XYZ file of C-alpha atoms in Angstrom:
492
model
C 103.034 -140.570 -135.605
C 101.025 -137.408 -136.295
C 102.114 -135.371 -139.265
C 103.020 -131.708 -138.555
C 100.212 -130.370 -140.788
C 97.580 -132.495 -139.009
C 98.872 -131.378 -135.590
C 98.682 -127.770 -136.772
C 95.047 -128.290 -137.766
C 94.185 -129.816 -134.364
C 95.762 -126.902 -132.499
C 93.813 -124.375 -134.525
C 90.544 -126.303 -134.118
C 91.077 -126.308 -130.342
C 91.857 -122.590 -130.445
C 88.737 -121.880 -132.495
C 86.644 -123.855 -130.011
C 88.138 -121.859 -127.143
C 87.337 -118.620 -128.958
C 83.726 -119.668 -129.519
C 83.307 -120.665 -125.877
C 84.733 -117.406 -124.529
C 82.778 -115.278 -126.998
C 79.475 -117.020 -126.197
C 80.085 -116.487 -122.479
C 81.023 -112.832 -123.066
C 77.911 -112.276 -125.209
C 75.693 -113.801 -122.525
C 77.182 -111.498 -119.888
C 76.753 -108.500 -122.192
C 73.168 -109.311 -123.225
C 71.985 -109.845 -119.627
C 73.783 -106.753 -118.254
C 74.150 -104.353 -121.196
C 73.809 -101.164 -119.131
C 76.115 -99.579 -116.616
C 75.339 -96.734 -114.208
C 78.212 -94.491 -113.205
C 78.576 -91.479 -110.935
C 79.064 -88.749 -113.519
C 79.122 -85.560 -111.436
C 79.256 -84.985 -107.670
C 78.847 -81.216 -108.091
C 75.722 -81.093 -110.220
C 74.203 -77.630 -109.515
C 70.922 -77.549 -107.628
C 69.470 -74.976 -110.034
C 69.388 -77.722 -112.677
C 67.145 -79.873 -110.477
C 63.402 -79.063 -110.339
C 61.992 -78.249 -106.930
C 59.775 -81.156 -105.875
C 56.024 -81.189 -105.932
C 54.481 -80.703 -102.480
C 51.095 -81.744 -101.152
C 49.857 -80.538 -97.756
C 46.964 -82.696 -96.577
C 45.130 -82.070 -93.332
C 45.004 -85.304 -91.342
C 41.310 -84.519 -90.908
C 39.707 -85.565 -94.188
C 36.133 -84.462 -93.388
C 35.473 -80.983 -92.107
C 33.039 -80.914 -89.181
C 31.480 -77.650 -90.400
C 31.038 -79.069 -93.896
C 29.558 -82.257 -92.416
C 27.063 -80.199 -90.391
C 26.014 -78.319 -93.526
C 25.561 -81.585 -95.419
C 23.579 -83.084 -92.536
C 21.192 -80.137 -92.507
C 20.657 -80.487 -96.246
C 19.907 -84.184 -95.886
C 17.617 -83.535 -92.920
C 15.607 -81.009 -94.921
C 15.101 -83.593 -97.631
C 14.331 -86.500 -95.280
C 12.959 -84.632 -92.247
C 10.220 -87.160 -91.738
C 12.676 -90.037 -91.357
C 15.890 -88.985 -89.610
C 17.292 -86.049 -87.689
C 20.555 -84.173 -88.294
C 22.444 -86.224 -85.690
C 21.881 -89.420 -87.657
C 23.244 -87.911 -90.849
C 26.171 -86.206 -89.066
C 27.367 -89.549 -87.731
C 26.844 -91.311 -91.019
C 28.870 -88.718 -92.931
C 31.897 -90.346 -91.255
C 31.221 -93.417 -93.361
C 32.428 -91.461 -96.389
C 35.863 -91.341 -94.794
C 36.139 -95.089 -95.375
C 36.577 -94.315 -99.075
C 40.057 -93.008 -98.193
C 41.411 -95.950 -96.204
C 38.994 -98.750 -97.229
C 38.460 -99.789 -93.622
C 35.683 -102.228 -92.830
C 32.183 -100.822 -92.320
C 28.786 -102.271 -91.609
C 27.676 -102.924 -95.157
C 23.973 -102.414 -94.535
C 24.572 -98.995 -92.950
C 26.911 -97.915 -95.731
C 24.500 -98.946 -98.494
C 21.561 -97.287 -96.735
C 23.370 -93.959 -96.364
C 24.626 -94.100 -99.948
C 21.045 -94.656 -101.082
C 20.012 -91.358 -99.483
C 22.880 -89.576 -101.245
C 21.995 -91.127 -104.590
C 18.446 -89.797 -104.395
C 19.853 -86.372 -105.211
C 19.824 -86.204 -108.976
C 22.925 -85.076 -110.844
C 21.136 -81.901 -111.912
C 20.255 -81.081 -108.296
C 21.871 -77.900 -107.021
C 23.469 -79.853 -104.168
C 24.939 -82.427 -106.595
C 25.397 -84.989 -103.804
C 25.179 -87.924 -106.198
C 28.607 -86.976 -107.636
C 31.006 -88.528 -105.132
C 34.024 -86.519 -106.340
C 32.198 -83.218 -105.909
C 30.820 -84.323 -102.559
C 34.229 -85.321 -101.163
C 35.669 -82.042 -102.354
C 32.980 -80.136 -100.450
C 33.744 -82.118 -97.298
C 37.528 -81.628 -97.492
C 39.231 -78.847 -95.491
C 39.740 -75.850 -97.776
C 43.169 -74.479 -98.671
C 41.924 -70.959 -98.025
C 41.215 -71.939 -94.410
C 44.380 -73.973 -93.930
C 47.056 -71.756 -95.504
C 47.672 -68.635 -93.437
C 50.991 -67.416 -94.839
C 53.178 -68.579 -97.728
C 56.802 -67.616 -98.346
C 58.634 -68.671 -101.492
C 62.366 -67.964 -101.904
C 62.288 -65.510 -99.026
C 59.348 -63.457 -100.360
C 55.886 -63.628 -98.795
C 53.187 -64.082 -101.410
C 49.428 -64.585 -101.379
C 48.847 -68.275 -100.879
C 46.197 -68.815 -103.525
C 47.649 -67.320 -106.705
C 46.588 -69.597 -109.534
C 49.495 -71.399 -111.211
C 51.894 -69.633 -108.869
C 51.485 -70.920 -105.348
C 48.954 -73.509 -104.247
C 46.112 -75.365 -105.901
C 43.409 -77.636 -104.529
C 44.050 -80.917 -106.356
C 43.531 -84.636 -105.991
C 46.148 -86.785 -104.298
C 46.085 -90.235 -102.728
C 44.469 -88.586 -99.676
C 41.810 -86.817 -101.698
C 41.805 -83.061 -102.230
C 44.893 -81.388 -100.746
C 46.794 -78.137 -101.136
C 49.510 -78.697 -103.727
C 52.537 -76.642 -104.714
C 54.578 -77.048 -107.924
C 52.351 -79.937 -109.008
C 52.533 -79.506 -112.788
C 51.331 -82.916 -113.901
C 48.559 -82.474 -116.453
C 45.130 -83.981 -116.147
C 43.356 -85.494 -119.118
C 42.222 -82.839 -121.565
C 44.472 -80.181 -120.008
C 47.970 -78.926 -120.660
C 50.761 -78.875 -118.109
C 50.204 -76.500 -115.209
C 53.199 -74.448 -116.318
C 56.862 -75.326 -115.788
C 58.412 -76.718 -112.641
C 60.005 -74.247 -110.246
C 63.781 -74.153 -109.813
C 65.735 -72.601 -107.004
C 69.380 -71.748 -106.369
C 69.295 -71.009 -102.650
C 69.616 -73.616 -99.929
C 68.824 -73.700 -96.242
C 65.707 -73.401 -94.023
C 65.149 -69.735 -94.877
C 64.877 -70.456 -98.607
C 62.537 -72.717 -100.499
C 58.896 -72.997 -99.405
C 57.771 -71.862 -95.949
C 54.140 -72.288 -94.914
C 52.153 -71.276 -91.868
C 49.224 -73.686 -91.725
C 46.158 -73.803 -89.523
C 45.312 -77.274 -88.235
C 41.648 -76.381 -87.544
C 41.734 -78.821 -84.626
C 38.156 -77.910 -83.674
C 36.962 -78.904 -87.147
C 37.980 -82.575 -86.923
C 35.361 -85.107 -87.965
C 37.311 -87.956 -89.634
C 41.097 -88.055 -89.038
C 43.093 -90.693 -90.915
C 45.706 -91.154 -88.189
C 45.761 -90.670 -84.435
C 47.342 -87.221 -84.341
C 46.380 -83.653 -85.136
C 48.330 -82.101 -87.915
C 49.264 -82.597 -91.544
C 50.534 -85.179 -94.001
C 53.247 -83.654 -96.209
C 54.033 -85.434 -99.462
C 57.204 -84.759 -101.472
C 57.166 -86.094 -105.039
C 58.162 -85.540 -108.644
C 56.186 -82.518 -109.966
C 55.255 -84.435 -113.135
C 53.901 -87.497 -111.313
C 50.746 -88.259 -109.413
C 51.728 -88.648 -105.716
C 51.135 -92.374 -105.272
C 52.887 -93.934 -102.265
C 52.816 -97.612 -103.389
C 54.665 -96.631 -106.576
C 57.712 -95.751 -104.504
C 58.191 -92.175 -105.721
C 56.665 -90.315 -102.760
C 58.145 -89.397 -99.399
C 55.711 -88.657 -96.577
C 56.251 -86.737 -93.371
C 53.770 -86.171 -90.554
C 53.719 -82.692 -89.043
C 51.876 -82.078 -85.783
C 50.286 -78.789 -84.844
C 52.298 -76.721 -82.399
C 55.584 -77.595 -84.113
C 57.930 -76.165 -86.713
C 58.961 -78.847 -89.204
C 62.240 -78.640 -91.130
C 61.967 -80.848 -94.216
C 65.329 -81.096 -95.954
C 65.557 -82.410 -99.515
C 68.676 -83.960 -101.017
C 68.147 -85.059 -104.589
C 69.836 -87.522 -106.919
C 69.415 -87.271 -110.690
C 69.570 -90.182 -113.127
C 70.008 -89.650 -116.878
C 69.982 -92.336 -119.567
C 71.523 -91.454 -122.935
C 69.735 -92.021 -126.228
C 72.160 -94.761 -127.297
C 70.391 -97.002 -124.801
C 67.256 -96.968 -126.961
C 68.718 -99.747 -129.103
C 68.051 -102.130 -126.238
C 64.582 -103.379 -125.392
C 62.990 -101.630 -122.370
C 62.932 -104.936 -120.485
C 66.675 -105.307 -121.064
C 67.603 -101.841 -119.817
C 64.824 -101.992 -117.174
C 63.433 -98.531 -117.917
C 61.236 -96.561 -120.312
C 61.907 -93.157 -121.844
C 59.188 -90.564 -121.310
C 58.092 -90.574 -124.972
C 58.373 -94.325 -125.428
C 55.271 -96.411 -126.199
C 53.064 -93.337 -126.804
C 50.190 -95.531 -127.960
C 49.936 -96.887 -124.420
C 51.230 -94.177 -122.092
C 51.028 -90.969 -124.108
C 53.969 -88.610 -124.448
C 54.907 -88.381 -120.780
C 55.462 -91.833 -119.316
C 55.929 -91.963 -115.553
C 56.020 -95.102 -113.450
C 53.603 -93.588 -110.930
C 50.898 -93.034 -113.555
C 51.484 -96.509 -114.962
C 51.091 -98.174 -111.552
C 47.983 -96.097 -110.847
C 46.526 -97.184 -114.175
C 47.343 -100.815 -113.417
C 45.696 -100.528 -109.996
C 42.641 -98.799 -111.458
C 42.234 -101.633 -113.961
C 42.384 -104.165 -111.131
C 39.914 -102.231 -108.967
C 37.514 -101.863 -111.860
C 37.812 -105.545 -112.712
C 37.202 -106.723 -109.140
C 34.833 -104.055 -107.785
C 33.420 -102.461 -110.962
C 34.319 -98.910 -109.919
C 37.186 -96.408 -109.843
C 38.263 -94.491 -106.667
C 37.310 -90.851 -106.794
C 40.787 -89.615 -105.819
C 42.809 -91.152 -108.660
C 43.596 -89.000 -111.705
C 41.894 -89.411 -115.041
C 44.346 -91.333 -117.179
C 45.469 -90.870 -120.772
C 42.980 -91.430 -123.553
C 45.329 -93.519 -125.692
C 46.184 -96.356 -123.368
C 45.104 -99.779 -122.266
C 42.856 -98.323 -119.569
C 40.893 -95.871 -121.759
C 37.657 -97.742 -121.125
C 37.851 -96.668 -117.477
C 37.414 -92.957 -118.158
C 33.648 -93.236 -117.944
C 33.628 -95.884 -115.216
C 31.535 -95.332 -112.100
C 33.277 -93.817 -109.106
C 33.541 -95.999 -106.012
C 30.910 -95.189 -103.389
C 29.850 -96.705 -100.088
C 28.082 -99.442 -102.036
C 31.534 -100.757 -103.011
C 33.068 -100.444 -99.529
C 33.039 -104.168 -98.693
C 34.776 -105.057 -101.974
C 37.387 -102.316 -101.511
C 38.103 -103.562 -97.997
C 38.448 -107.163 -99.156
C 41.152 -106.385 -101.762
C 42.889 -103.542 -99.907
C 46.082 -105.542 -99.275
C 46.320 -106.536 -102.941
C 46.468 -102.920 -104.097
C 48.950 -101.760 -101.458
C 51.980 -103.014 -103.446
C 52.818 -103.997 -106.985
C 55.097 -106.569 -108.625
C 57.179 -106.272 -111.796
C 58.083 -109.973 -111.899
C 56.609 -113.144 -110.488
C 59.801 -114.563 -109.010
C 59.357 -117.243 -106.377
C 60.476 -116.505 -102.843
C 60.146 -119.195 -100.170
C 57.410 -118.291 -97.700
C 55.993 -115.458 -99.851
C 54.135 -117.520 -102.430
C 50.722 -116.395 -101.154
C 51.692 -112.697 -101.076
C 53.065 -112.882 -104.606
C 49.974 -114.712 -105.856
C 47.673 -112.074 -104.350
C 49.838 -109.085 -105.307
C 49.189 -106.547 -108.049
C 51.179 -107.644 -111.119
C 52.243 -104.727 -113.343
C 55.125 -105.921 -115.566
C 54.692 -102.980 -117.950
C 55.452 -100.378 -115.275
C 59.219 -100.067 -115.598
C 61.213 -97.248 -114.048
C 61.584 -93.946 -115.865
C 64.939 -93.783 -117.679
C 65.659 -90.204 -116.620
C 64.306 -88.988 -113.309
C 65.076 -87.181 -110.079
C 64.807 -88.956 -106.749
C 64.183 -86.811 -103.673
C 65.631 -88.040 -100.391
C 63.781 -86.400 -97.525
C 64.783 -85.905 -93.904
C 62.803 -84.004 -91.310
C 63.119 -82.658 -87.801
C 60.658 -80.708 -85.678
C 60.814 -78.186 -82.857
C 57.991 -76.885 -80.630
C 56.605 -73.490 -81.556
C 56.927 -70.591 -79.132
C 54.600 -67.621 -78.889
C 56.354 -64.759 -80.715
C 56.997 -61.485 -78.872
C 54.772 -58.511 -79.541
C 55.524 -56.497 -82.693
C 57.360 -59.524 -84.079
C 57.863 -59.611 -87.845
C 58.276 -63.373 -88.120
C 55.923 -65.723 -89.921
C 54.135 -66.214 -86.562
C 53.287 -62.562 -86.118
C 49.844 -61.935 -84.597
C 49.479 -65.654 -83.772
C 48.339 -66.006 -80.165
C 47.613 -69.726 -79.887
C 50.505 -71.618 -81.516
C 49.022 -74.980 -80.527
C 46.581 -74.754 -83.442
C 49.138 -73.976 -86.161
C 52.331 -75.393 -87.625
C 55.222 -74.005 -89.648
C 56.519 -76.151 -92.491
C 59.884 -75.399 -94.115
C 60.729 -77.346 -97.292
C 64.166 -76.616 -98.722
C 67.212 -77.970 -100.518
C 69.918 -79.099 -98.135
C 73.004 -78.406 -100.264
C 73.911 -76.411 -103.407
C 75.191 -79.446 -105.317
C 73.748 -82.881 -105.953
C 74.911 -86.112 -107.519
C 74.295 -86.920 -111.162
C 74.313 -90.534 -112.362
C 74.411 -91.507 -116.008
C 73.222 -94.792 -117.459
C 74.708 -95.885 -120.769
C 75.547 -99.081 -122.686
C 78.272 -100.987 -120.903
C 80.431 -101.119 -124.038
C 80.478 -99.289 -127.362
C 80.756 -100.939 -130.778
C 84.495 -100.229 -131.046
C 85.019 -101.733 -127.608
C 83.246 -104.899 -128.757
C 85.630 -105.138 -131.746
C 88.590 -104.484 -129.467
C 87.494 -107.189 -127.021
C 86.871 -109.616 -129.867
C 90.338 -109.001 -131.285
C 91.920 -109.277 -127.851
C 90.287 -112.635 -127.109
C 91.231 -114.026 -130.512
C 94.774 -112.724 -130.169
C 95.289 -114.243 -126.721
C 94.016 -117.710 -127.694
C 95.290 -118.137 -131.281
C 97.360 -115.059 -132.059
C 94.641 -114.041 -134.495
C 94.303 -110.352 -135.463
C 92.882 -108.195 -138.221
C 96.197 -108.526 -140.061
C 95.770 -112.287 -139.813
C 92.306 -111.954 -141.299
C 93.711 -109.913 -144.211
C 96.445 -112.480 -144.732
C 93.954 -115.346 -144.715
C 91.731 -113.568 -147.203
C 94.799 -112.822 -149.362
C 95.940 -116.425 -149.458
C 92.412 -117.693 -150.089
C 91.908 -115.274 -152.980
C 95.425 -116.000 -154.267
C 94.774 -119.720 -154.181
C 91.451 -119.288 -155.982
C 93.112 -117.134 -158.655
C 95.873 -119.735 -159.139
C 93.424 -122.593 -159.415
C 91.238 -120.695 -161.875
C 94.306 -119.703 -163.886
C 95.588 -123.285 -163.995
C 92.165 -124.556 -165.009
C 91.917 -121.938 -167.748
C 95.425 -122.736 -169.029
C 94.732 -126.462 -169.138
C 91.389 -125.861 -170.840
C 93.040 -123.630 -173.488
C 95.783 -126.148 -174.195
C 93.255 -128.947 -174.526
C 91.235 -126.938 -177.023
C 94.359 -126.130 -179.077
C 95.418 -129.797 -179.039
C 92.035 -130.850 -180.320
C 92.277 -128.347 -183.160
C 95.744 -129.649 -184.253
C 94.740 -133.314 -184.242
C 93.546 -134.532 -187.651
């Protein structure tokens, strides 16, 4: 028959084992999911949310007039070999640098050879592919007819105020509120904010499609590609932070923006970035500088892959930070028609990116050939812009009209683009540790109390009895030792 003391010990050993099991399971759940995202505010004011960056890109990426000018220049240099018609047709080959479509390699290399014969110090500077593609792109001054911001019409080309001619994924486009800095430059000012909502507020543009100037359209329509993105990020579609809308000439496009803001508190920094699945903007400055954005990270990862496989860098990607893993690419050669076959071969690889190499049945080949960028985590605090658009046909305005279409006779060549906030409030989400330190102690005490009745008072009592027992034992030992010494002294 078991003695009561032994049974008491068995019960407490079983209880301690139960506590350990539950605590290990709870710790595993906490360590794998330490963060929680909650809806913090459904009435977050729109004036606290930056207006998005906007890029207006003509679907025609090579101006016919610019191509004619270039053809004449090439003809003057090689008049004994080819006429202007030959060069005018071959200028279209440069458009393949945008979409990496297949070309006849011999023709592409031959035409690039003629361009490369112009030295870098030549006044035409045709050997610099970035400068050349900029010259061939439709100009903002020709495309932007009228610009209205917050209900006030302003000149369209005020530096650092309205539009700038900057590089995007589609080459040089007209950008608004694009404040991301390029290497060696400061921010382009602060982002714009706006309090008003509705189609009559925000940014309103009257744009000329220059339909008679088409020489290399990207898609089978006449109009514009409108990109909506974070003003601090490079507009890169594969990164997932860009919304695109196609606007045809002869229409009025209403592009409504509803934003959602995510904020991660500083207490989350105690977790590893891989655990919380995000990076703060000033985290890992030795790699990403002081303004980490997932878009720039993915672009850098793609550039490294392109340079590794094709030994060049696309002309339209931004120059990346000096202090990062890709710094050796700053002086890399720009991709030209000589690299067209390589760019075409790996085009699918660079269209997407992977953060993990998880196995999915049937997708093993896609995952193996994909662009692996495990370092490109999401930004801990960011604004996501949800974009919806509708379009209506334009009508010829009446005489003496004071609308944005005043004095426009042929509306089939132009388009009106309205970009605006849809509502005065947005949603704010906050990401924070799932539990605080005092909650961990509370949960620990609760689990111990449920299984064994253990509490902090019990811990104090145990410590008291342990210390008391030690004191008694030491006292008894000391007393016995003293008596033994006295006995030895009395004995003869």
